[in-house]
mmCIF file of C-alpha atoms in Angstrom:
data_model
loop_
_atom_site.group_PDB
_atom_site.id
_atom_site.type_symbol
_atom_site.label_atom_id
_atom_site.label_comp_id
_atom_site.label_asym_id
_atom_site.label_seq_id
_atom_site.Cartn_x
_atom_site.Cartn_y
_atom_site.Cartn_z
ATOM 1 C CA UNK A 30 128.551 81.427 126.851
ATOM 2 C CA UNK A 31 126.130 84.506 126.170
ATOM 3 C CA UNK A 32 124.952 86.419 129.482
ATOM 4 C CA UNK A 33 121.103 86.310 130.023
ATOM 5 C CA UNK A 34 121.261 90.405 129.212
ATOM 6 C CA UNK A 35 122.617 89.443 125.402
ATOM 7 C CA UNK A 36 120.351 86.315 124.914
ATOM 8 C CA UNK A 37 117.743 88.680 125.904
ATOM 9 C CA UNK A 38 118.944 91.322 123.657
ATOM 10 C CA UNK A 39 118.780 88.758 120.539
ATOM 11 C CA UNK A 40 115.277 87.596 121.667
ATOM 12 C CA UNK A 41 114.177 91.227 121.234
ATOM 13 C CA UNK A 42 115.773 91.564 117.906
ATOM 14 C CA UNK A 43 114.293 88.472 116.296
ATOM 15 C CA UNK A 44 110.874 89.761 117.664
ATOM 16 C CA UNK A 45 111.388 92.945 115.685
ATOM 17 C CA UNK A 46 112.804 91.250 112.622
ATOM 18 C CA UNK A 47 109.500 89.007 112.722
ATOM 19 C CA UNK A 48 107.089 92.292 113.400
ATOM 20 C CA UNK A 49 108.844 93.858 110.540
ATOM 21 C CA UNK A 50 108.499 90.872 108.220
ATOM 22 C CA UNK A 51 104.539 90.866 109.594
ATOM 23 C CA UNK A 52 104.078 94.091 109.088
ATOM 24 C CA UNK A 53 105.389 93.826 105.007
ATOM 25 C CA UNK A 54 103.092 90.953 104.931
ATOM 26 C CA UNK A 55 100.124 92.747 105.691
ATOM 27 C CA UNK A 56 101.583 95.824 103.993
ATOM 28 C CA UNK A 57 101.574 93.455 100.505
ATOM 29 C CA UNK A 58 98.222 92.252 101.383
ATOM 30 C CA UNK A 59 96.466 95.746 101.436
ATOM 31 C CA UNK A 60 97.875 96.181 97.869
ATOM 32 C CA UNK A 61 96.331 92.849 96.652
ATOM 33 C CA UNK A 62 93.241 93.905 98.300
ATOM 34 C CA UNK A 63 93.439 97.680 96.340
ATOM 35 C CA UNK A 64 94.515 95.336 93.325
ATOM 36 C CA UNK A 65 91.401 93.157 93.637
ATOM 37 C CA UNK A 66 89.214 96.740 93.852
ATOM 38 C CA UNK A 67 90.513 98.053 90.578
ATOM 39 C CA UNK A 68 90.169 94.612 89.096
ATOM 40 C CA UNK A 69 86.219 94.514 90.226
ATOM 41 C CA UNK A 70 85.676 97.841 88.755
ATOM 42 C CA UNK A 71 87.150 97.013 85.873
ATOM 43 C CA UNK A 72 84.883 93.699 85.249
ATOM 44 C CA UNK A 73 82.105 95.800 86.481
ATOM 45 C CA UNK A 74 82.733 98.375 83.697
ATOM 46 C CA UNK A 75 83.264 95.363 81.159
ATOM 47 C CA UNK A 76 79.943 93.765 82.284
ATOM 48 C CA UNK A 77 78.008 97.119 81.713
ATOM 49 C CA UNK A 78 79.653 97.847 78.197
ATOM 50 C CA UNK A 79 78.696 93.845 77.258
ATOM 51 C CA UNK A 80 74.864 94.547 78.674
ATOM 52 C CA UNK A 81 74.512 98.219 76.770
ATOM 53 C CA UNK A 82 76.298 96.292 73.513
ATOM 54 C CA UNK A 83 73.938 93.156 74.323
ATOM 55 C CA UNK A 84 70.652 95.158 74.258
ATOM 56 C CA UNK A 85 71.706 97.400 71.434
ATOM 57 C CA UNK A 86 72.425 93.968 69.930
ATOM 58 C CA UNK A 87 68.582 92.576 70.370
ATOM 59 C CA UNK A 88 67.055 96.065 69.498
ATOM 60 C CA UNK A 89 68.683 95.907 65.990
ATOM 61 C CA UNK A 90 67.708 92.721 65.450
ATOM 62 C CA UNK A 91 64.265 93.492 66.445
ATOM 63 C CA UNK A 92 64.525 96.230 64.395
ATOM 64 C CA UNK A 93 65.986 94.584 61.251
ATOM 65 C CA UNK A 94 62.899 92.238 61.608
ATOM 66 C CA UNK A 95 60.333 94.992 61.604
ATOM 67 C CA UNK A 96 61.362 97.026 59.087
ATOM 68 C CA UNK A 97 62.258 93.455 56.687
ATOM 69 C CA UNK A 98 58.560 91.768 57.335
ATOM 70 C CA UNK A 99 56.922 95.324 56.865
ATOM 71 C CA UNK A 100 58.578 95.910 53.541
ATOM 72 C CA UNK A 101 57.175 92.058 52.829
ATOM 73 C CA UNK A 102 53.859 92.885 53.669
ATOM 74 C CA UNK A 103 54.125 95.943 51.062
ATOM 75 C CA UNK A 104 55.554 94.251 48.200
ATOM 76 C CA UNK A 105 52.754 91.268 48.766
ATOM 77 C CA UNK A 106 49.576 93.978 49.116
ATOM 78 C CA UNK A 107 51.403 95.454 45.890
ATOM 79 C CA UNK A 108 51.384 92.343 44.410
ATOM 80 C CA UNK A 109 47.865 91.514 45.127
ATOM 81 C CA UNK A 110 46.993 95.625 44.063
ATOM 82 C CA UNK A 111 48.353 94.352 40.630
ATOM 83 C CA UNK A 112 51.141 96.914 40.693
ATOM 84 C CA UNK A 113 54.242 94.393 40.063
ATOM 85 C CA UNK A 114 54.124 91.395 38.552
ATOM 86 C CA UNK A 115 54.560 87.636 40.203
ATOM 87 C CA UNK A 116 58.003 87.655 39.008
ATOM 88 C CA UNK A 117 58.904 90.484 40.629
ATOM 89 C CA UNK A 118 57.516 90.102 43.541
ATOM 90 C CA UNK A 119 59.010 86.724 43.661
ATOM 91 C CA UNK A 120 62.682 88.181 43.306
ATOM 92 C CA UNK A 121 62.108 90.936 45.507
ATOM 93 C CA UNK A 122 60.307 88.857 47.965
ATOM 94 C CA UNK A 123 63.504 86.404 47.938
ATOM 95 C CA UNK A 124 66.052 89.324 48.416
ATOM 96 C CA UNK A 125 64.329 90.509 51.271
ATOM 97 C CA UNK A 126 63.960 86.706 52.468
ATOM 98 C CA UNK A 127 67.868 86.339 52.041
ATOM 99 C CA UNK A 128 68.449 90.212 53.876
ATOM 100 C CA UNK A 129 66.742 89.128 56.744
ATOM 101 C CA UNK A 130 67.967 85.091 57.293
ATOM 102 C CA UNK A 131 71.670 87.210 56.681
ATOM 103 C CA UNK A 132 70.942 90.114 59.291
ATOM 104 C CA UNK A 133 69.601 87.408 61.554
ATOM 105 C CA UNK A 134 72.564 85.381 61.842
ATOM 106 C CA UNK A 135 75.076 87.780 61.813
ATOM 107 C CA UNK A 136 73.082 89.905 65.001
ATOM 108 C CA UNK A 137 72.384 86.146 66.061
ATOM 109 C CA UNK A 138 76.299 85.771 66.566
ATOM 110 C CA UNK A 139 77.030 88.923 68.011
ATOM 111 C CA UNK A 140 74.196 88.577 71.168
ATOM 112 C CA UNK A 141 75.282 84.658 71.705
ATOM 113 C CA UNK A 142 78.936 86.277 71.712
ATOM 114 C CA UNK A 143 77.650 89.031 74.434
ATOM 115 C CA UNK A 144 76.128 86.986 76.479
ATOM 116 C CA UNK A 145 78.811 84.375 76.756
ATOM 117 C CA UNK A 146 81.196 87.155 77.874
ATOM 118 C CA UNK A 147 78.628 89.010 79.916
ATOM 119 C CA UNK A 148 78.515 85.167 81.955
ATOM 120 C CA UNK A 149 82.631 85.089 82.121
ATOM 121 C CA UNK A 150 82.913 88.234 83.231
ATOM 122 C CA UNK A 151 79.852 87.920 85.806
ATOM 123 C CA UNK A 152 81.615 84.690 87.006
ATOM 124 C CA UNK A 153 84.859 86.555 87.532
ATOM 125 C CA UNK A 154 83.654 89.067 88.931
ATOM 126 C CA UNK A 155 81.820 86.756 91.618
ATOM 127 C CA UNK A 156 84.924 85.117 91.865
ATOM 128 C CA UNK A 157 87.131 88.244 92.978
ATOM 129 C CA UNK A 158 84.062 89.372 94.946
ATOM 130 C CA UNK A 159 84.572 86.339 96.815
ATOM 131 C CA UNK A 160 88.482 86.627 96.883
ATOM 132 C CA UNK A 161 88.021 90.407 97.903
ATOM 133 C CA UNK A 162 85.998 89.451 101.189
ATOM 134 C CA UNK A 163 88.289 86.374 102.395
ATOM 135 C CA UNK A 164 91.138 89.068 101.815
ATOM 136 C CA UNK A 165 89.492 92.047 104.240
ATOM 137 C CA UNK A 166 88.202 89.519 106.497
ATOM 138 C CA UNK A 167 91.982 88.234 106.858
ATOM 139 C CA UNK A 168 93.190 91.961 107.299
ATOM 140 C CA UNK A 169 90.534 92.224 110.133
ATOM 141 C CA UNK A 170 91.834 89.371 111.923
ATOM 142 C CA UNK A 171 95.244 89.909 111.621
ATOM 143 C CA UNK A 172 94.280 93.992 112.721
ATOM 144 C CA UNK A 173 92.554 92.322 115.771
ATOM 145 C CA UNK A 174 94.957 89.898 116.666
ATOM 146 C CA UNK A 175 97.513 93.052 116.853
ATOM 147 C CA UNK A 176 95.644 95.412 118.782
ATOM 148 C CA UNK A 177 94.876 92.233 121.286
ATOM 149 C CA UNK A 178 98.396 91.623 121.679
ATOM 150 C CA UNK A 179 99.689 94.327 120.221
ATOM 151 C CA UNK A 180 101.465 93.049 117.795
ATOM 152 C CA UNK A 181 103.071 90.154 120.378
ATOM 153 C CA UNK A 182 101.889 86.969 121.328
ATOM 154 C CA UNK A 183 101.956 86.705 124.919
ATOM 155 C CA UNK A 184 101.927 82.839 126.238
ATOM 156 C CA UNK A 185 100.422 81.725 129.345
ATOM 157 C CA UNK A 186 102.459 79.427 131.718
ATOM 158 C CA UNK A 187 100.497 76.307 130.253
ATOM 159 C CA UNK A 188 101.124 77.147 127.036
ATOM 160 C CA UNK A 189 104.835 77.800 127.224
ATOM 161 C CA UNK A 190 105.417 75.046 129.301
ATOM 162 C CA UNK A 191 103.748 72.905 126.785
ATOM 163 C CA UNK A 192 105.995 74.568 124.208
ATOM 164 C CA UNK A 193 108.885 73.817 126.228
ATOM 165 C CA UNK A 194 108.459 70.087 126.531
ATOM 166 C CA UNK A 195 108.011 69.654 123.228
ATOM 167 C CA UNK A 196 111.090 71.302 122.102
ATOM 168 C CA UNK A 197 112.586 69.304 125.446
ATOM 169 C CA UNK A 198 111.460 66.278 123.686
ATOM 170 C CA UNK A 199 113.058 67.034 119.997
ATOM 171 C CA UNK A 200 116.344 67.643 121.541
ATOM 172 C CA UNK A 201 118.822 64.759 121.010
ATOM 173 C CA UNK A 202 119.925 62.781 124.118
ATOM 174 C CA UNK A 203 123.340 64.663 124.731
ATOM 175 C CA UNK A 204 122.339 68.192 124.406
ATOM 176 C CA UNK A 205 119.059 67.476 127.142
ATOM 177 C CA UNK A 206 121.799 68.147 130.118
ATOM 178 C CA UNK A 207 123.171 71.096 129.261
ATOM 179 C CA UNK A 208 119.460 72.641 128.535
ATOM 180 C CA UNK A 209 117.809 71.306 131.255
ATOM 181 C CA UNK A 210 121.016 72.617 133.417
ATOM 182 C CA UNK A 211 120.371 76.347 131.919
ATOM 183 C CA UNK A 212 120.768 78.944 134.937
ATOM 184 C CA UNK A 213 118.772 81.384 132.055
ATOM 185 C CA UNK A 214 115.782 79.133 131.893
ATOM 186 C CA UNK A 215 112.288 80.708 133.527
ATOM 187 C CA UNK A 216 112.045 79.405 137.141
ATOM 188 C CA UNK A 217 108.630 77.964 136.514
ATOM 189 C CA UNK A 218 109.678 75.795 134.145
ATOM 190 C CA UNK A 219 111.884 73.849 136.244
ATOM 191 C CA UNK A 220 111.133 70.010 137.306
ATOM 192 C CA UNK A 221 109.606 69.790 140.649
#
């Protein structure tokens, strides 16, 4: 039978083999929560590049527009100035028709590509936002909950006794004796 100094002894190791395995817990949780940083600004870096690309995106086709309706509106007042015939203005006015429907679609496609990307990577980032502050928030807690008890739980006599019965209660029929007869067991958990 171990003497109350070694049961003691392995109480206090298995206390410092569980702060140890705490504190590499909350060691692995600050580097998912530097993880999660350096993921944000990397989607926030992705979402700026997809806005600059986006608006670039809507200026040329703006752009394209312009410059295909104004060259329109000059072959039709050359037209009606008599300096090219119908014919030409006719295949000119349908290559210039055909430039812009082309253009159109293609810059169409690009800025309905942007902006689904732009909402994925909004939504992720939202989403490790979100994962980011139920991390810290954790980290606080666990950071308050160690300088409270520094590290230790400390049970009141209600609580361990509680404790106590319940493990009293799980133990099978023939070991009850021998744990209820323990001279090692806290006096003020004995029956009165």
């Amino acid at each position: 039978m171990k003497s109350k100094e070694e049961i003691e002894e392995e109480i206090s190791k298995n206390e410092q083999f569980t702060l140890k395995k705490y504190k590499e817990i909350l060691d692995s949780e600050k580097f998912e929560v530097k993880n999660l940083k350096q993921r944000i600004k990397a989607n926030e870096k992705l979402i700026s590049q997809y806005r600059k690309k986006l608006h670039l995106t809507e200026k040329e086709l703006e752009r394209v527009r312009v410059e295909l309706t104004t060259k329109a509106i000059l072959l039709k007042r050359s037209k009606d100035e008599g300096r090219i015939s119908t014919e030409e203005f006719n295949r000119e006015f349908k290559r210039i028709h055909d430039r812009l429907n082309m253009e159109s679609r293609e810059l169409q496609a690009d800025i309905s590509f942007y902006k689904r990307e732009l909402d994925r990577a909004e939504n992720t980032l939202r989403r490790l936002k979100e994962e980011l502050k139920v991390k810290e928030e954790a980290q606080r807690v666990a950071r308050d909950y160690e300088k409270k008890y520094g590290g230790k739980r400390k049970f009141t006599n209600a609580e361990f006794e509680k404790i106590y019965k319940k493990f009293k209660s799980l133990l099978p029929r023939k070991l009850k004796p021998v744990f209820e007869n323990n001279p090692f067991r806290s006096p003020f958990l004995r029956e009165k």
